[in-house]
Short mmCIF file of C-alpha atoms in Angstrom, two decimals:
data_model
loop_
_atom_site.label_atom_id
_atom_site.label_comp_id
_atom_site.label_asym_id
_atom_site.label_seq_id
_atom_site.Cartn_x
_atom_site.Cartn_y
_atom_site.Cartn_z
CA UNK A 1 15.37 -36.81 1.45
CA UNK A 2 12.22 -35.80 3.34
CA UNK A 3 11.05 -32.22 4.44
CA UNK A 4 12.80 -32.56 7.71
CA UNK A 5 15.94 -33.04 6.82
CA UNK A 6 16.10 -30.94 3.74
CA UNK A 7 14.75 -27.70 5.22
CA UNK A 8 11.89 -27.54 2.68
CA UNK A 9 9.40 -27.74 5.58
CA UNK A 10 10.78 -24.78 7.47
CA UNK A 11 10.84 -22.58 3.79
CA UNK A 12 7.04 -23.49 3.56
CA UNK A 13 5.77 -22.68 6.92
CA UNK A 14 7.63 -19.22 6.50
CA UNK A 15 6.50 -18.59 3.18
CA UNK A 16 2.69 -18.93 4.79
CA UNK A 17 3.15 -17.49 7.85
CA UNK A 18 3.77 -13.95 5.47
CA UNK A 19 0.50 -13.98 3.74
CA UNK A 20 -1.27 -12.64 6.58
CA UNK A 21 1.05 -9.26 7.07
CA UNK A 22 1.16 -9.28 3.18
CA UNK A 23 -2.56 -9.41 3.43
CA UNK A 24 -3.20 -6.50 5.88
CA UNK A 25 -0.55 -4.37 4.10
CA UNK A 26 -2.28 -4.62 0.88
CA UNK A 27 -5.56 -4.47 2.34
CA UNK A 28 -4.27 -1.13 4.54
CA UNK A 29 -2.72 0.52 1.20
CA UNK A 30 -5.89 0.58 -0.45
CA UNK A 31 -7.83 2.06 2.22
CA UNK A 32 -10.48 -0.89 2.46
CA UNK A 33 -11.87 -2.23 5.75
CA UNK A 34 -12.12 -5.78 6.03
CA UNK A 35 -16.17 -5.46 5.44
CA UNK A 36 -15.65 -4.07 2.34
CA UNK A 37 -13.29 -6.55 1.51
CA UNK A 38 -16.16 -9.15 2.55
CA UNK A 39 -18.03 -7.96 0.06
CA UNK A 40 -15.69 -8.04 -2.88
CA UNK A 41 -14.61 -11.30 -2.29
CA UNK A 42 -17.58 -13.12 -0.67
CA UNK A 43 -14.97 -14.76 2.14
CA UNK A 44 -16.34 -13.62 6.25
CA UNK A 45 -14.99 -10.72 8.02
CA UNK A 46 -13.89 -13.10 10.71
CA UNK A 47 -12.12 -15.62 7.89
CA UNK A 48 -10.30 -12.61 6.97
CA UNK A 49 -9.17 -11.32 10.00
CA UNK A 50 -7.99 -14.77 10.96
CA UNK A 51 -5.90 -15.13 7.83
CA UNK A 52 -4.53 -11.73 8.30
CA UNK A 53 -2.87 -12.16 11.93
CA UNK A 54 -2.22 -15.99 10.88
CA UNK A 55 -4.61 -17.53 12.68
CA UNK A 56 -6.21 -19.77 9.65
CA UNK A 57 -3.24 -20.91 7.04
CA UNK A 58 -4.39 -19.44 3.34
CA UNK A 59 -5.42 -22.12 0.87
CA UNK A 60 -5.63 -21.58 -2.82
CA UNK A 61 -9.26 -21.09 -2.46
CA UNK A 62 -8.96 -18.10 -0.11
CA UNK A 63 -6.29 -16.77 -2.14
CA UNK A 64 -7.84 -16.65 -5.63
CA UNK A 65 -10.26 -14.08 -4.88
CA UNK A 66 -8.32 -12.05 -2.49
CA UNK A 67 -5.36 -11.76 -5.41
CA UNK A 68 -8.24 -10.40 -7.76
CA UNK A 69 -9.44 -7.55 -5.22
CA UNK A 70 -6.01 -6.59 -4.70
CA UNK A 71 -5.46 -6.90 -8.45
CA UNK A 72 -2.24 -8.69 -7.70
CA UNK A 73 -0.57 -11.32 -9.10
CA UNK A 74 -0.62 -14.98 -7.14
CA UNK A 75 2.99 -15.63 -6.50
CA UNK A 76 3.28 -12.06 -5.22
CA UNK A 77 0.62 -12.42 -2.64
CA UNK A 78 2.37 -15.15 -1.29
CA UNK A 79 5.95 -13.46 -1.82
CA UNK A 80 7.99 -16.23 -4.69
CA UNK A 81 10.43 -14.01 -6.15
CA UNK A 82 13.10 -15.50 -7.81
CA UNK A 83 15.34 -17.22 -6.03
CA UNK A 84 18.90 -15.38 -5.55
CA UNK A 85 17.64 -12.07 -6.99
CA UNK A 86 17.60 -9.03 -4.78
CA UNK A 87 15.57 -7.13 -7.86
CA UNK A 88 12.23 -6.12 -7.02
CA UNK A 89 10.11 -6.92 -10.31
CA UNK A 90 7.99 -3.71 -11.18
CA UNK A 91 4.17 -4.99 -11.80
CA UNK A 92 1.71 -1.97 -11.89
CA UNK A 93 -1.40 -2.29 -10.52
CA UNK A 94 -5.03 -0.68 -11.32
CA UNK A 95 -7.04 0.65 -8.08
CA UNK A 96 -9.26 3.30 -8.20
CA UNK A 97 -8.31 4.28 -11.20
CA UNK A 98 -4.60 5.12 -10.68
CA UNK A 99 -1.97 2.88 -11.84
CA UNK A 100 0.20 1.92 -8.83
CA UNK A 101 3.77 0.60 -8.76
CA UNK A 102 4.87 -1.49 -5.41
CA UNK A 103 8.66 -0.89 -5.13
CA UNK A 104 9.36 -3.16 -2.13
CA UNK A 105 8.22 -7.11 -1.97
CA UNK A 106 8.35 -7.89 1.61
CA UNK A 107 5.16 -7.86 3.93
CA UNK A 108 4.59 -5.46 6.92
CA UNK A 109 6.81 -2.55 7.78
CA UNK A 110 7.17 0.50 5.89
CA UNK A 111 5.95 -0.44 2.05
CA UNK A 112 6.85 1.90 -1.47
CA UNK A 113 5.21 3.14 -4.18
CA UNK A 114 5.04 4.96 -7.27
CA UNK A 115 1.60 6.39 -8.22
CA UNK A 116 0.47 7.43 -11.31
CA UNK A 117 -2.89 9.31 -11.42
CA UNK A 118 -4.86 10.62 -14.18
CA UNK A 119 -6.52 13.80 -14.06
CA UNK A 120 -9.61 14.27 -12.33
CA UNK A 121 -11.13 17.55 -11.91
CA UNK A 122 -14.54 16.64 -11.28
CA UNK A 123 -13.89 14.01 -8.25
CA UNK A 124 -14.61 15.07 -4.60
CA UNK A 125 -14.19 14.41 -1.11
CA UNK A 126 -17.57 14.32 -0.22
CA UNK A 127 -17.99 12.24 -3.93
CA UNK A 128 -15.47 9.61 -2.65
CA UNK A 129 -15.82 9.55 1.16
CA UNK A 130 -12.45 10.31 3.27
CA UNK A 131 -10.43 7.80 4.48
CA UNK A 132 -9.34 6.68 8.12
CA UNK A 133 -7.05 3.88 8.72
CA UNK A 134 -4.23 2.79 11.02
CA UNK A 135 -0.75 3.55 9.73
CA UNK A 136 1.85 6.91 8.89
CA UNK A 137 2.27 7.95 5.21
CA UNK A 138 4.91 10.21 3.37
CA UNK A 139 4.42 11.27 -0.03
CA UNK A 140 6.37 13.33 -2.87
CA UNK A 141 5.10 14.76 -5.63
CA UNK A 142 7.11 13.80 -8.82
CA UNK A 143 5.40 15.71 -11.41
CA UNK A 144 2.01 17.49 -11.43
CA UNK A 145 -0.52 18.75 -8.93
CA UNK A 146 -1.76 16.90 -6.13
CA UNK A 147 -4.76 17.63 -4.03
CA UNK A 148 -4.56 16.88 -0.20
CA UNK A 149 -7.80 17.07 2.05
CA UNK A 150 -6.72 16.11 5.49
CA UNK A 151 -8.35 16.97 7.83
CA UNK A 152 -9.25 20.38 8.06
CA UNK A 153 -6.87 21.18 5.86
CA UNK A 154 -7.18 21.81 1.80
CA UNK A 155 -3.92 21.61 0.40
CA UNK A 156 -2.42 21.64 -3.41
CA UNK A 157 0.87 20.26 -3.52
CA UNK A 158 3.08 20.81 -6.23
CA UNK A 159 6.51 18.83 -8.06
CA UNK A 160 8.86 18.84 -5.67
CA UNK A 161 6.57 19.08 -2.30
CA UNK A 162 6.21 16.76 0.36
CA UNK A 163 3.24 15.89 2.72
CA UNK A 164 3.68 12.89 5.92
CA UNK A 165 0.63 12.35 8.49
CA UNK A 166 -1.07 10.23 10.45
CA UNK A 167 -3.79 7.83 8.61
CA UNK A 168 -6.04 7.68 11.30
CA UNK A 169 -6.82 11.32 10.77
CA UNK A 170 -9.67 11.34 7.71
CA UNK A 171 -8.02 12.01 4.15
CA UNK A 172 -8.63 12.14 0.69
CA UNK A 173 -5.79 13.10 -2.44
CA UNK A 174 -6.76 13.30 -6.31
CA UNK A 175 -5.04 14.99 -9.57
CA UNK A 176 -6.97 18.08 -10.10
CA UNK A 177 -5.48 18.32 -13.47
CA UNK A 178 -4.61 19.48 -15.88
CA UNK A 179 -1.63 17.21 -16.53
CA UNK A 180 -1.09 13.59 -14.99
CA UNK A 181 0.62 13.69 -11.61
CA UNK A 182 3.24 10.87 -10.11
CA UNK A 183 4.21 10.92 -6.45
CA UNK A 184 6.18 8.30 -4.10
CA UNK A 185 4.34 6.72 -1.27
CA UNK A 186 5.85 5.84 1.83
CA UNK A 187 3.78 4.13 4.05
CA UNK A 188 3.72 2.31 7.75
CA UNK A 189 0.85 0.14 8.07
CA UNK A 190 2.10 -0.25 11.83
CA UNK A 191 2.12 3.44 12.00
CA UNK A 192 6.37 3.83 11.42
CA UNK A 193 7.47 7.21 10.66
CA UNK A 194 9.90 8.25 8.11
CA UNK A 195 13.40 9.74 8.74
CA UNK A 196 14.65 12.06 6.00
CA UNK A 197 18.62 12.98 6.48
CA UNK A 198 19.22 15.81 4.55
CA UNK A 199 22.92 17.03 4.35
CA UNK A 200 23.78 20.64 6.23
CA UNK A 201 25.03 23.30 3.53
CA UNK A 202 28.33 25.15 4.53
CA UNK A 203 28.34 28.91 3.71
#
């Protein structure tokens, strides 16, 4: 049976046509432009740019050294999770020294996470340069402190508290200590918002 007629040909083209939304997702999430990501992985700007809005179809060469700057696994840059199960299979992830937990598998759209950050009184704004990029986020705190600079604005947010804005205006969050802190981060590379339903209390 051949790839026509088995419908391994369609599977194929579909799985590659996803790398390039994966790409810019993961690329978005971390904050990095696609010069730095030049850089890190010695691949062009414009290579990378085509591969992300599927212009060039990613080879294992390409993909090698962009799964190592994302400090992600091969089969999940390309999106192979077992067949049949609707599971998504935890695998933290080390970037800028916070461990980071993707909760959702599929490329583009609104993407989860769980982060985990050690604390860091020392670190700065001005230390680590804020960050502008397209794309809404919403974030809870779990546990701990978190420290927001957006903006104008200096903000400490505490277990329980929630922060959403837009990513093209500059920000920066760290742990200030003196615990770890965890929060969940929403985020829409495309700029989607989030929609919280909260049920009315009856007196």
């Amino acid at each position: 049976m051949d790839r026509a007629t088995d419908g391994s040909g369609d599977d194929l083209d579909g799985v590659l046509d996803a790398v390039g939304p994966r790409l810019k997702a993961l690329r978005q999430q971390r904050g990095a432009t696609l010069a730095q990501l030049s850089e890190a992985t010695g691949i062009s700007v414009s290579t990378l740019s085509r591969l992300e809005s599927g212009q060039r179809r990613p080879t294992l060469e390409l993909l090698l050294p962009l799964a190592k700057a994302h400090a992600v696994a091969l089969d999940e840059l390309v999106g192979a999770p077992a067949t049949g199960d609707p599971r998504v299979h935890l695998r933290p992830q080390r970037a800028h020294g916070r461990t980071v937990v993707p909760l959702t598998r599929q490329p583009g759209g609104l993407q989860a996470w769980k982060i985990v950050m050690a604390p860091e009184p020392d670190r700065t704004p001005e230390g680590d340069g804020l960050k502008v990029h397209e794309g809404w986020e919403w974030f809870y705190v779990l546990a701990g402190k978190v420290r927001l600079v957006l903006g104008e604005h200096d903000l400490v947010l505490r277990e329980g508290e929630v922060a959403e804005f837009d990513t093209r205006t500059p920000h920066w969050f760290h742990n200030p200590g003196p615990g770890p802190a965890e929060l969940l981060s929403l985020f829409g590379p495309q700029g989607e918002r989030m929609h919280v339903r909260a049920r009315t209390r009856r007196d």
